[in-house]
PDB file of C-alpha atoms in Angstrom:
ATOM      1  CA  MET A 184      14.399   5.175 -34.795  1.00  0.00           C
ATOM      2  CA  LEU A 185      16.119   4.255 -31.253  1.00  0.00           C
ATOM      3  CA  VAL A 186      13.567   3.319 -28.560  1.00  0.00           C
ATOM      4  CA  ASN A 187      12.935   4.981 -25.335  1.00  0.00           C
ATOM      5  CA  LEU A 188      12.946   3.201 -22.275  1.00  0.00           C
ATOM      6  CA  VAL A 189      11.937   4.290 -18.667  1.00  0.00           C
ATOM      7  CA  LYS A 190      12.769   2.800 -15.549  1.00  0.00           C
ATOM      8  CA  ASP A 191      12.346   5.251 -13.086  1.00  0.00           C
ATOM      9  CA  ASN A 192       9.051   6.951 -11.841  1.00  0.00           C
ATOM     10  CA  ALA A 193       7.355   5.150 -14.679  1.00  0.00           C
ATOM     11  CA  GLU A 194       3.823   5.643 -13.885  1.00  0.00           C
ATOM     12  CA  ASP A 195       4.826   9.530 -13.516  1.00  0.00           C
ATOM     13  CA  ALA A 196       6.186   9.039 -16.525  1.00  0.00           C
ATOM     14  CA  LEU A 197       3.531   7.756 -18.689  1.00  0.00           C
ATOM     15  CA  ILE A 198       0.334   9.675 -16.920  1.00  0.00           C
ATOM     16  CA  ALA A 199       2.385  12.674 -18.592  1.00  0.00           C
ATOM     17  CA  PHE A 200       2.446  10.442 -22.074  1.00  0.00           C
ATOM     18  CA  ILE A 201      -0.783  10.198 -22.538  1.00  0.00           C
ATOM     19  CA  GLU A 202      -1.729  13.795 -20.986  1.00  0.00           C
ATOM     20  CA  ARG A 203       0.631  15.527 -23.314  1.00  0.00           C
ATOM     21  CA  HIS A 204       0.143  13.011 -26.366  1.00  0.00           C
ATOM     22  CA  ALA A 205      -4.387  14.344 -25.374  1.00  0.00           C
ATOM     23  CA  LYS A 206      -4.112  17.749 -26.525  1.00  0.00           C
ATOM     24  CA  ARG A 207      -2.994  16.863 -29.919  1.00  0.00           C
ATOM     25  CA  PRO A 208      -4.689  13.159 -30.380  1.00  0.00           C
ATOM     26  CA  LYS A 209      -2.832  10.701 -32.720  1.00  0.00           C
ATOM     27  CA  ASN A 210      -2.717   6.953 -33.499  1.00  0.00           C
ATOM     28  CA  LEU A 211      -1.111   5.427 -29.866  1.00  0.00           C
ATOM     29  CA  PHE A 212      -1.590   2.183 -29.307  1.00  0.00           C
ATOM     30  CA  PHE A 213      -0.014   0.410 -25.755  1.00  0.00           C
ATOM     31  CA  LEU A 214      -0.182  -3.229 -24.505  1.00  0.00           C
ATOM     32  CA  GLU A 215       0.644  -4.179 -21.573  1.00  0.00           C
ATOM     33  CA  PHE A 216       2.714  -7.373 -21.006  1.00  0.00           C
ATOM     34  CA  ARG A 217       1.766  -8.651 -16.891  1.00  0.00           C
ATOM     35  CA  ALA A 218       5.749  -9.652 -15.941  1.00  0.00           C
ATOM     36  CA  SER A 219       4.615  -9.577 -12.638  1.00  0.00           C
ATOM     37  CA  LEU A 220       2.850 -12.804 -12.915  1.00  0.00           C
ATOM     38  CA  LEU A 221       6.029 -14.602 -14.391  1.00  0.00           C
ATOM     39  CA  THR A 222       7.205 -16.723 -11.768  1.00  0.00           C
ATOM     40  CA  ALA A 223      10.658 -14.395 -11.470  1.00  0.00           C
ATOM     41  CA  GLY A 224       9.264 -11.689 -13.366  1.00  0.00           C
ATOM     42  CA  VAL A 225      12.225  -9.434 -16.020  1.00  0.00           C
ATOM     43  CA  HIS A 226      14.601  -7.650 -13.909  1.00  0.00           C
ATOM     44  CA  ASP A 227      16.816  -5.827 -16.909  1.00  0.00           C
ATOM     45  CA  PRO A 228      15.008  -4.008 -19.110  1.00  0.00           C
ATOM     46  CA  GLU A 229      18.321  -4.310 -21.366  1.00  0.00           C
ATOM     47  CA  THR A 230      17.267  -8.039 -21.085  1.00  0.00           C
ATOM     48  CA  PHE A 231      14.098  -7.414 -22.586  1.00  0.00           C
ATOM     49  CA  LEU A 232      14.604  -4.672 -24.764  1.00  0.00           C
ATOM     50  CA  SER A 233      16.695  -6.730 -26.369  1.00  0.00           C
ATOM     51  CA  PHE A 234      13.851  -9.726 -27.130  1.00  0.00           C
ATOM     52  CA  THR A 235      11.334  -6.865 -28.602  1.00  0.00           C
ATOM     53  CA  LYS A 236      13.881  -4.281 -30.549  1.00  0.00           C
ATOM     54  CA  HIS A 237      13.792  -6.223 -34.091  1.00  0.00           C
ATOM     55  CA  ILE A 238       9.597  -5.414 -33.680  1.00  0.00           C
ATOM     56  CA  LEU A 239       9.639  -1.501 -31.718  1.00  0.00           C
ATOM     57  CA  SER A 240      13.337  -0.118 -33.291  1.00  0.00           C
ATOM     58  CA  PRO A 241      11.607   0.919 -36.544  1.00  0.00           C
ATOM     59  CA  LEU A 242       9.062   2.522 -35.072  1.00  0.00           C
ATOM     60  CA  GLY A 243      10.841   5.020 -32.093  1.00  0.00           C
ATOM     61  CA  ALA A 244       8.845   2.915 -29.891  1.00  0.00           C
ATOM     62  CA  HIS A 245       8.046   4.083 -25.741  1.00  0.00           C
ATOM     63  CA  ILE A 246       8.987   1.103 -23.183  1.00  0.00           C
ATOM     64  CA  PHE A 247       7.794   1.804 -19.320  1.00  0.00           C
ATOM     65  CA  PHE A 248       9.307  -0.418 -16.445  1.00  0.00           C
ATOM     66  CA  MET A 249       6.319  -0.478 -13.295  1.00  0.00           C
ATOM     67  CA  ALA A 250       6.971  -0.241 -10.393  1.00  0.00           C
ATOM     68  CA  ASN A 251       4.875  -3.813  -9.725  1.00  0.00           C
ATOM     69  CA  GLY A 252       6.999  -5.463 -12.581  1.00  0.00           C
ATOM     70  CA  ASP A 253       4.706  -5.129 -15.706  1.00  0.00           C
ATOM     71  CA  ILE A 254       5.562  -3.358 -18.360  1.00  0.00           C
ATOM     72  CA  ILE A 255       3.965  -1.455 -20.310  1.00  0.00           C
ATOM     73  CA  THR A 256       4.675  -0.697 -24.440  1.00  0.00           C
ATOM     74  CA  ALA A 257       3.723   2.337 -27.107  1.00  0.00           C
ATOM     75  CA  TRP A 258       3.913   2.748 -30.186  1.00  0.00           C
ATOM     76  CA  SER A 259       2.489   4.635 -33.072  1.00  0.00           C
ATOM     77  CA  ALA A 260       1.668   2.446 -36.374  1.00  0.00           C
ATOM     78  CA  GLN A 261       0.579  -1.073 -37.679  1.00  0.00           C
ATOM     79  CA  PRO A 262      -1.698  -1.755 -34.679  1.00  0.00           C
ATOM     80  CA  LYS A 263      -2.431  -5.579 -35.427  1.00  0.00           C
ATOM     81  CA  LYS A 264       0.338  -6.777 -36.983  1.00  0.00           C
ATOM     82  CA  ILE A 265       2.992  -4.819 -33.497  1.00  0.00           C
ATOM     83  CA  LYS A 266       0.070  -6.431 -31.048  1.00  0.00           C
ATOM     84  CA  ASP A 267       0.384  -9.848 -32.236  1.00  0.00           C
ATOM     85  CA  GLU A 268       4.315  -9.684 -32.874  1.00  0.00           C
ATOM     86  CA  LEU A 269       5.733  -8.257 -29.682  1.00  0.00           C
ATOM     87  CA  CYS A 270       3.132 -11.271 -27.845  1.00  0.00           C
ATOM     88  CA  ALA A 271       4.369 -14.164 -29.843  1.00  0.00           C
ATOM     89  CA  CYS A 272       7.832 -13.122 -29.066  1.00  0.00           C
ATOM     90  CA  LEU A 273       6.514 -12.202 -25.572  1.00  0.00           C
ATOM     91  CA  LEU A 274       5.593 -16.184 -25.063  1.00  0.00           C
ATOM     92  CA  ARG A 275       8.459 -17.576 -26.851  1.00  0.00           C
ATOM     93  CA  GLU A 276      10.674 -16.001 -24.494  1.00  0.00           C
ATOM     94  CA  TYR A 277       9.017 -16.419 -21.157  1.00  0.00           C
ATOM     95  CA  LYS A 278       7.099 -19.621 -21.958  1.00  0.00           C
ATOM     96  CA  SER A 279       9.011 -21.119 -19.162  1.00  0.00           C
ATOM     97  CA  GLN A 280       7.883 -18.754 -16.757  1.00  0.00           C
ATOM     98  CA  ILE A 281       4.119 -18.362 -17.443  1.00  0.00           C
ATOM     99  CA  GLY A 282       3.781 -22.082 -15.643  1.00  0.00           C
ATOM    100  CA  ALA A 283      -0.861 -23.085 -15.755  1.00  0.00           C
ATOM    101  CA  TYR A 284      -1.552 -19.258 -16.305  1.00  0.00           C
ATOM    102  CA  GLU A 285      -3.803 -18.363 -19.495  1.00  0.00           C
ATOM    103  CA  GLU A 286      -1.556 -16.704 -21.537  1.00  0.00           C
ATOM    104  CA  GLU A 287      -4.469 -14.114 -23.007  1.00  0.00           C
ATOM    105  CA  SER A 288      -4.322 -12.947 -18.999  1.00  0.00           C
ATOM    106  CA  PHE A 289      -0.260 -11.984 -19.867  1.00  0.00           C
ATOM    107  CA  PHE A 290      -1.605  -8.539 -21.869  1.00  0.00           C
ATOM    108  CA  LYS A 291      -3.977  -6.051 -21.975  1.00  0.00           C
ATOM    109  CA  TYR A 292      -4.342  -3.507 -25.217  1.00  0.00           C
ATOM    110  CA  TYR A 293      -5.070  -0.007 -25.469  1.00  0.00           C
ATOM    111  CA  ASP A 294      -6.335   2.245 -28.111  1.00  0.00           C
ATOM    112  CA  PHE A 295      -5.759   5.398 -26.790  1.00  0.00           C
ATOM    113  CA  HIS A 296      -8.432   6.762 -29.083  1.00  0.00           C
ATOM    114  CA  LEU A 297     -10.908   4.644 -27.874  1.00  0.00           C
ATOM    115  CA  ASP A 298      -8.893   4.076 -24.360  1.00  0.00           C
ATOM    116  CA  ALA A 299      -6.847   6.851 -22.620  1.00  0.00           C
ATOM    117  CA  GLU A 300      -8.492   7.916 -20.442  1.00  0.00           C
ATOM    118  CA  ASP A 301      -8.660   3.765 -19.080  1.00  0.00           C
ATOM    119  CA  LEU A 302      -4.888   4.155 -19.023  1.00  0.00           C
ATOM    120  CA  ARG A 303      -4.370   6.694 -17.220  1.00  0.00           C
ATOM    121  CA  LEU A 304      -6.174   5.878 -14.402  1.00  0.00           C
ATOM    122  CA  ASP A 305      -4.606   2.791 -14.111  1.00  0.00           C
ATOM    123  CA  CYS A 306      -1.431   4.407 -13.933  1.00  0.00           C
ATOM    124  CA  VAL A 307      -2.651   6.926 -11.416  1.00  0.00           C
ATOM    125  CA  ARG A 308      -3.478   3.823  -9.194  1.00  0.00           C
ATOM    126  CA  ARG A 309      -0.015   1.988 -10.480  1.00  0.00           C
ATOM    127  CA  ALA A 310       1.065   5.298  -8.860  1.00  0.00           C
ATOM    128  CA  LYS A 311      -0.438   5.744  -5.849  1.00  0.00           C
ATOM    129  CA  ASP A 312       0.816   1.713  -4.938  1.00  0.00           C
ATOM    130  CA  ALA A 313       3.942   2.676  -6.216  1.00  0.00           C
ATOM    131  CA  MET A 314       4.112   5.852  -3.191  1.00  0.00           C
ATOM    132  CA  VAL A 315       2.578   2.781  -0.603  1.00  0.00           C
ATOM    133  CA  GLU A 316       5.573  -0.205  -1.596  1.00  0.00           C
ATOM    134  CA  GLU A 317       7.680   2.758  -0.777  1.00  0.00           C
ATOM    135  CA  MET A 318       6.218   3.682   2.205  1.00  0.00           C
ATOM    136  CA  ASP A 319       5.844   0.367   3.638  1.00  0.00           C
ATOM    137  CA  THR A 320       9.629  -0.270   2.924  1.00  0.00           C
ATOM    138  CA  MET A 321      10.940   1.830   5.551  1.00  0.00           C
ATOM    139  CA  GLU A 322       8.547   0.754   8.567  1.00  0.00           C
ATOM    140  CA  VAL A 323       9.506  -2.338   7.778  1.00  0.00           C
ATOM    141  CA  ALA A 324      13.099  -1.086   8.307  1.00  0.00           C
ATOM    142  CA  PHE A 325      11.962   0.634  11.533  1.00  0.00           C
ATOM    143  CA  VAL A 326       9.798  -2.450  12.218  1.00  0.00           C
ATOM    144  CA  GLU A 327      12.783  -4.995  12.395  1.00  0.00           C
ATOM    145  CA  ARG A 328      14.967  -2.901  13.796  1.00  0.00           C
ATOM    146  CA  THR A 329      13.177  -2.031  16.965  1.00  0.00           C
ATOM    147  CA  TYR A 330      11.379  -5.034  17.686  1.00  0.00           C
ATOM    148  CA  LYS A 331      15.113  -6.651  18.008  1.00  0.00           C
ATOM    149  CA  SER A 332      16.031  -3.866  20.220  1.00  0.00           C
ATOM    150  CA  LEU A 333      13.451  -4.481  22.496  1.00  0.00           C
ATOM    151  CA  ASN A 334      14.958  -5.565  25.640  1.00  0.00           C
ATOM    152  CA  GLN A 335      13.904  -9.549  27.517  1.00  0.00           C
ATOM    153  CA  HIS A 336      12.264  -6.786  30.631  1.00  0.00           C
ATOM    154  CA  LEU A 337       8.883  -5.168  28.449  1.00  0.00           C
ATOM    155  CA  ARG A 338       8.762  -8.211  26.904  1.00  0.00           C
ATOM    156  CA  ASN A 339       8.504 -10.567  30.069  1.00  0.00           C
ATOM    157  CA  VAL A 340       6.200  -7.394  31.170  1.00  0.00           C
ATOM    158  CA  LEU A 341       3.406  -7.575  27.939  1.00  0.00           C
ATOM    159  CA  ALA A 342       3.281 -11.061  27.929  1.00  0.00           C
ATOM    160  CA  LYS A 343       2.273 -11.112  31.591  1.00  0.00           C
ATOM    161  CA  LYS A 344      -0.079  -8.168  30.811  1.00  0.00           C
ATOM    162  CA  ILE A 345      -1.921  -9.985  28.154  1.00  0.00           C
ATOM    163  CA  LYS A 346      -2.629 -13.082  29.953  1.00  0.00           C
ATOM    164  CA  THR A 347      -4.121 -11.255  32.329  1.00  0.00           C
ATOM    165  CA  ARG A 348      -6.552  -9.536  30.028  1.00  0.00           C
ATOM    166  CA  ALA A 349      -9.468 -11.427  30.372  1.00  0.00           C
ATOM    167  CA  ASP A 350     -10.073 -10.206  34.073  1.00  0.00           C
ATOM    168  CA  ARG A 351      -9.815  -6.635  33.391  1.00  0.00           C
ATOM    169  CA  LYS A 352     -13.602  -5.237  33.980  1.00  0.00           C
ATOM    170  CA  LYS A 353     -12.922  -2.521  32.039  1.00  0.00           C
ATOM    171  CA  PRO A 354     -10.570  -3.081  28.529  1.00  0.00           C
ATOM    172  CA  HIS A 355      -7.817  -1.057  28.345  1.00  0.00           C
ATOM    173  CA  VAL A 356      -7.610   1.908  25.860  1.00  0.00           C
ATOM    174  CA  LEU A 357      -4.094   3.569  24.470  1.00  0.00           C
ATOM    175  CA  ILE A 358      -4.293   6.943  22.906  1.00  0.00           C
ATOM    176  CA  VAL A 359      -1.124   7.372  20.629  1.00  0.00           C
ATOM    177  CA  GLU A 360      -1.986  11.641  20.367  1.00  0.00           C
ATOM    178  CA  ASP A 361       0.487  14.601  19.843  1.00  0.00           C
ATOM    179  CA  GLN A 362      -2.545  17.617  20.483  1.00  0.00           C
ATOM    180  CA  ASP A 363      -4.033  17.818  23.682  1.00  0.00           C
ATOM    181  CA  PHE A 364      -7.647  19.006  22.138  1.00  0.00           C
ATOM    182  CA  SER A 365      -7.699  15.673  20.165  1.00  0.00           C
ATOM    183  CA  ILE A 366      -6.949  13.374  23.434  1.00  0.00           C
ATOM    184  CA  LYS A 367      -9.474  15.625  26.125  1.00  0.00           C
ATOM    185  CA  LEU A 368     -12.007  14.945  23.020  1.00  0.00           C
ATOM    186  CA  LEU A 369     -11.809  11.366  23.154  1.00  0.00           C
ATOM    187  CA  SER A 370     -11.072  11.131  26.959  1.00  0.00           C
ATOM    188  CA  ARG A 371     -14.308  12.861  27.803  1.00  0.00           C
ATOM    189  CA  ILE A 372     -15.578   9.850  24.928  1.00  0.00           C
ATOM    190  CA  LEU A 373     -14.323   7.042  26.885  1.00  0.00           C
ATOM    191  CA  GLU A 374     -14.497   8.612  30.627  1.00  0.00           C
ATOM    192  CA  ASP A 375     -17.127   5.812  30.983  1.00  0.00           C
ATOM    193  CA  ASP A 376     -16.085   2.878  29.920  1.00  0.00           C
ATOM    194  CA  TYR A 377     -12.301   2.269  29.161  1.00  0.00           C
ATOM    195  CA  VAL A 378      -9.165   2.410  31.166  1.00  0.00           C
ATOM    196  CA  GLN A 379      -7.280   4.149  29.619  1.00  0.00           C
ATOM    197  CA  HIS A 380      -3.010   5.042  28.797  1.00  0.00           C
ATOM    198  CA  ILE A 381      -1.839   8.103  27.102  1.00  0.00           C
ATOM    199  CA  ALA A 382       1.313   8.530  24.690  1.00  0.00           C
ATOM    200  CA  HIS A 383       2.497  11.938  22.792  1.00  0.00           C
ATOM    201  CA  ASP A 384       5.089  10.493  20.825  1.00  0.00           C
ATOM    202  CA  ALA A 385       6.017   6.962  19.240  1.00  0.00           C
ATOM    203  CA  ALA A 386       8.629   6.630  21.939  1.00  0.00           C
ATOM    204  CA  LYS A 387       6.450   7.320  24.885  1.00  0.00           C
ATOM    205  CA  ALA A 388       3.446   5.325  23.146  1.00  0.00           C
ATOM    206  CA  ILE A 389       6.440   1.786  23.041  1.00  0.00           C
ATOM    207  CA  LEU A 390       6.776   1.713  26.403  1.00  0.00           C
ATOM    208  CA  THR A 391       2.977   2.792  27.105  1.00  0.00           C
ATOM    209  CA  PHE A 392       1.913  -0.909  25.252  1.00  0.00           C
ATOM    210  CA  CYS A 393       4.728  -2.856  26.780  1.00  0.00           C
ATOM    211  CA  LEU A 394       3.931  -1.647  30.136  1.00  0.00           C
ATOM    212  CA  ASN A 395       0.088  -2.033  29.537  1.00  0.00           C
ATOM    213  CA  ALA A 396      -0.882  -4.856  26.632  1.00  0.00           C
ATOM    214  CA  PRO A 397      -3.710  -2.450  26.004  1.00  0.00           C
ATOM    215  CA  ASP A 398      -6.572  -3.989  24.058  1.00  0.00           C
ATOM    216  CA  ILE A 399      -6.995  -1.601  21.597  1.00  0.00           C
ATOM    217  CA  VAL A 400      -4.688   1.143  20.406  1.00  0.00           C
ATOM    218  CA  ILE A 401      -6.174   4.884  18.631  1.00  0.00           C
ATOM    219  CA  LEU A 402      -3.140   5.523  16.801  1.00  0.00           C
ATOM    220  CA  ASP A 403      -2.316   9.235  15.108  1.00  0.00           C
ATOM    221  CA  ILE A 404      -0.535   8.789  12.397  1.00  0.00           C
ATOM    222  CA  GLY A 405       1.254  12.245  11.910  1.00  0.00           C
ATOM    223  CA  LEU A 406       3.010  11.920  15.266  1.00  0.00           C
ATOM    224  CA  PRO A 407       6.843  13.835  15.706  1.00  0.00           C
ATOM    225  CA  ASP A 408       8.721  11.287  15.586  1.00  0.00           C
ATOM    226  CA  ARG A 409       7.571   8.401  14.200  1.00  0.00           C
ATOM    227  CA  SER A 410       4.597   7.664  11.030  1.00  0.00           C
ATOM    228  CA  GLY A 411       1.278   5.999  13.368  1.00  0.00           C
ATOM    229  CA  HIS A 412       2.076   3.230  10.416  1.00  0.00           C
ATOM    230  CA  SER A 413       5.012   2.040  11.896  1.00  0.00           C
ATOM    231  CA  LEU A 414       3.631   2.155  14.902  1.00  0.00           C
ATOM    232  CA  ALA A 415       0.196  -0.494  14.267  1.00  0.00           C
ATOM    233  CA  LYS A 416       2.931  -2.106  12.160  1.00  0.00           C
ATOM    234  CA  LEU A 417       5.242  -2.707  15.075  1.00  0.00           C
ATOM    235  CA  PHE A 418       1.830  -3.195  18.124  1.00  0.00           C
ATOM    236  CA  LYS A 419       0.664  -6.234  15.350  1.00  0.00           C
ATOM    237  CA  ARG A 420       4.184  -7.835  15.511  1.00  0.00           C
ATOM    238  CA  LEU A 421       4.039  -7.359  19.105  1.00  0.00           C
ATOM    239  CA  ASP A 422       0.258  -8.667  19.737  1.00  0.00           C
ATOM    240  CA  LYS A 423      -1.533 -10.022  16.917  1.00  0.00           C
ATOM    241  CA  ASN A 424      -4.662  -9.777  18.496  1.00  0.00           C
ATOM    242  CA  VAL A 425      -4.213  -6.192  19.989  1.00  0.00           C
ATOM    243  CA  HIS A 426      -7.635  -4.192  17.637  1.00  0.00           C
ATOM    244  CA  ILE A 427      -5.958  -1.097  16.335  1.00  0.00           C
ATOM    245  CA  ILE A 428      -8.115   2.261  15.171  1.00  0.00           C
ATOM    246  CA  MET A 429      -5.808   5.577  12.905  1.00  0.00           C
ATOM    247  CA  ILE A 430      -7.246   9.005  13.623  1.00  0.00           C
ATOM    248  CA  SER A 431      -6.170  11.289  10.798  1.00  0.00           C
ATOM    249  CA  GLY A 432      -7.061  14.554   9.930  1.00  0.00           C
ATOM    250  CA  ASN A 433      -7.234  13.138   5.582  1.00  0.00           C
ATOM    251  CA  GLN A 434      -8.406   9.932   4.486  1.00  0.00           C
ATOM    252  CA  SER A 435      -5.720  10.049   1.732  1.00  0.00           C
ATOM    253  CA  TYR A 436      -5.251   6.339  -0.653  1.00  0.00           C
ATOM    254  CA  LYS A 437      -2.183   5.625   0.540  1.00  0.00           C
ATOM    255  CA  ASP A 438      -3.229   6.347   4.504  1.00  0.00           C
ATOM    256  CA  VAL A 439      -5.690   4.044   4.373  1.00  0.00           C
ATOM    257  CA  ALA A 440      -4.550   0.822   1.991  1.00  0.00           C
ATOM    258  CA  LEU A 441      -1.051   0.658   5.178  1.00  0.00           C
ATOM    259  CA  ALA A 442      -3.648   0.742   7.470  1.00  0.00           C
ATOM    260  CA  LYS A 443      -5.354  -1.983   6.217  1.00  0.00           C
ATOM    261  CA  ARG A 444      -2.014  -3.766   5.352  1.00  0.00           C
ATOM    262  CA  ASN A 445      -0.669  -3.437   8.967  1.00  0.00           C
ATOM    263  CA  GLY A 446      -4.266  -5.153  10.691  1.00  0.00           C
ATOM    264  CA  VAL A 447      -6.070  -1.538  11.236  1.00  0.00           C
ATOM    265  CA  GLU A 448      -9.444  -1.938  11.631  1.00  0.00           C
ATOM    266  CA  GLY A 449     -11.070   1.629  12.002  1.00  0.00           C
ATOM    267  CA  TYR A 450      -9.546   4.350  10.586  1.00  0.00           C
ATOM    268  CA  ILE A 451     -11.252   7.941  11.559  1.00  0.00           C
ATOM    269  CA  VAL A 452     -11.113  11.375   9.826  1.00  0.00           C
ATOM    270  CA  LYS A 453     -10.826  14.104  12.099  1.00  0.00           C
ATOM    271  CA  PRO A 454     -12.066  16.083  13.944  1.00  0.00           C
ATOM    272  CA  TYR A 455     -14.157  13.064  15.072  1.00  0.00           C
ATOM    273  CA  LYS A 456     -18.081  12.458  16.335  1.00  0.00           C
ATOM    274  CA  LYS A 457     -18.518  11.041  19.437  1.00  0.00           C
ATOM    275  CA  ASP A 458     -21.134   8.292  17.977  1.00  0.00           C
ATOM    276  CA  THR A 459     -18.449   8.064  14.943  1.00  0.00           C
ATOM    277  CA  VAL A 460     -15.618   6.497  17.880  1.00  0.00           C
ATOM    278  CA  LEU A 461     -17.882   4.702  19.666  1.00  0.00           C
ATOM    279  CA  GLY A 462     -19.550   2.812  16.888  1.00  0.00           C
ATOM    280  CA  VAL A 463     -15.859   1.383  15.531  1.00  0.00           C
ATOM    281  CA  LEU A 464     -15.175   0.801  19.875  1.00  0.00           C
ATOM    282  CA  SER A 465     -18.679  -1.248  19.791  1.00  0.00           C
ATOM    283  CA  LYS A 466     -18.005  -3.029  16.829  1.00  0.00           C
ATOM    284  CA  LEU A 467     -14.307  -3.807  17.250  1.00  0.00           C
ATOM    285  CA  ARG A 468     -15.788  -5.117  20.733  1.00  0.00           C
ATOM    286  CA  PHE A 469     -18.806  -7.023  19.147  1.00  0.00           C
ATOM    287  CA  GLU A 470     -16.244  -9.279  16.648  1.00  0.00           C
ATOM    288  CA  GLU A 471     -14.081 -10.050  19.303  1.00  0.00           C
ATOM    289  CA  GLY A 472     -17.082 -11.696  21.161  1.00  0.00           C
ATOM    290  CA  LYS A 473     -17.994 -13.328  18.272  1.00  0.00           C
ATOM    291  CA  ASN A 474     -14.483 -15.017  18.007  1.00  0.00           C
ATOM    292  CA  ALA A 475     -14.333 -15.981  21.480  1.00  0.00           C
TER     293      ALA A 475
END
């Protein structure tokens, strides 16, 4: 029997595999090999199969190569014997990469009858993580390209503005939002305590940011010409001390995860209330005062 290798979208494929078999429960066993802990990882599925096919081929097993580098194997008979043989084989083949880790930390075993839902939920989390990684790759390319192409005049203006922040009577806030109604709401909330700058798209936001060096950026995710996540990463690259708050009509896992990764300090879901906005801003200013 052949071993089925799943290399693309393995998280979704494993979720479908689990859900398909859940309708007609059968003996299934899974071994997770945390290859992401190895110093060099496992980059060639065919090489991995060459180590294990003598164990798995008679069983018609399935091997799922996860986006983060981990590998999950599924088979349907002799659970303890196959698990022990797989663990021993992999420990032998990757011994030089294991380093100071405890060998047990490289493996997790699942019995379908007992652990199917735990494994399914873990795969859902992995699938979300894979989406975040893919989006982040696109952002990095944009940030690097834009950062390198920014002209020296704008860089000099930004640097000078940053040096004069301490002399400001009121903090400056840049609102990056393409909906006029939302801009009006935010402007009313902020009008007494903040100097405001407005940008309706990413291109205008970058220019306004460099010319004014705002203390705080309130940044919508869904802009017409660029994701707000990309701008957050770029602004933090240009000025590590700027405070960024993201606003969005949803609170999806991937948006929150990306926001945190990009150094965003606050996340407000629309429709927002005055107390919520002022509460987040107040917390930023309080934390800044403590760290001054």
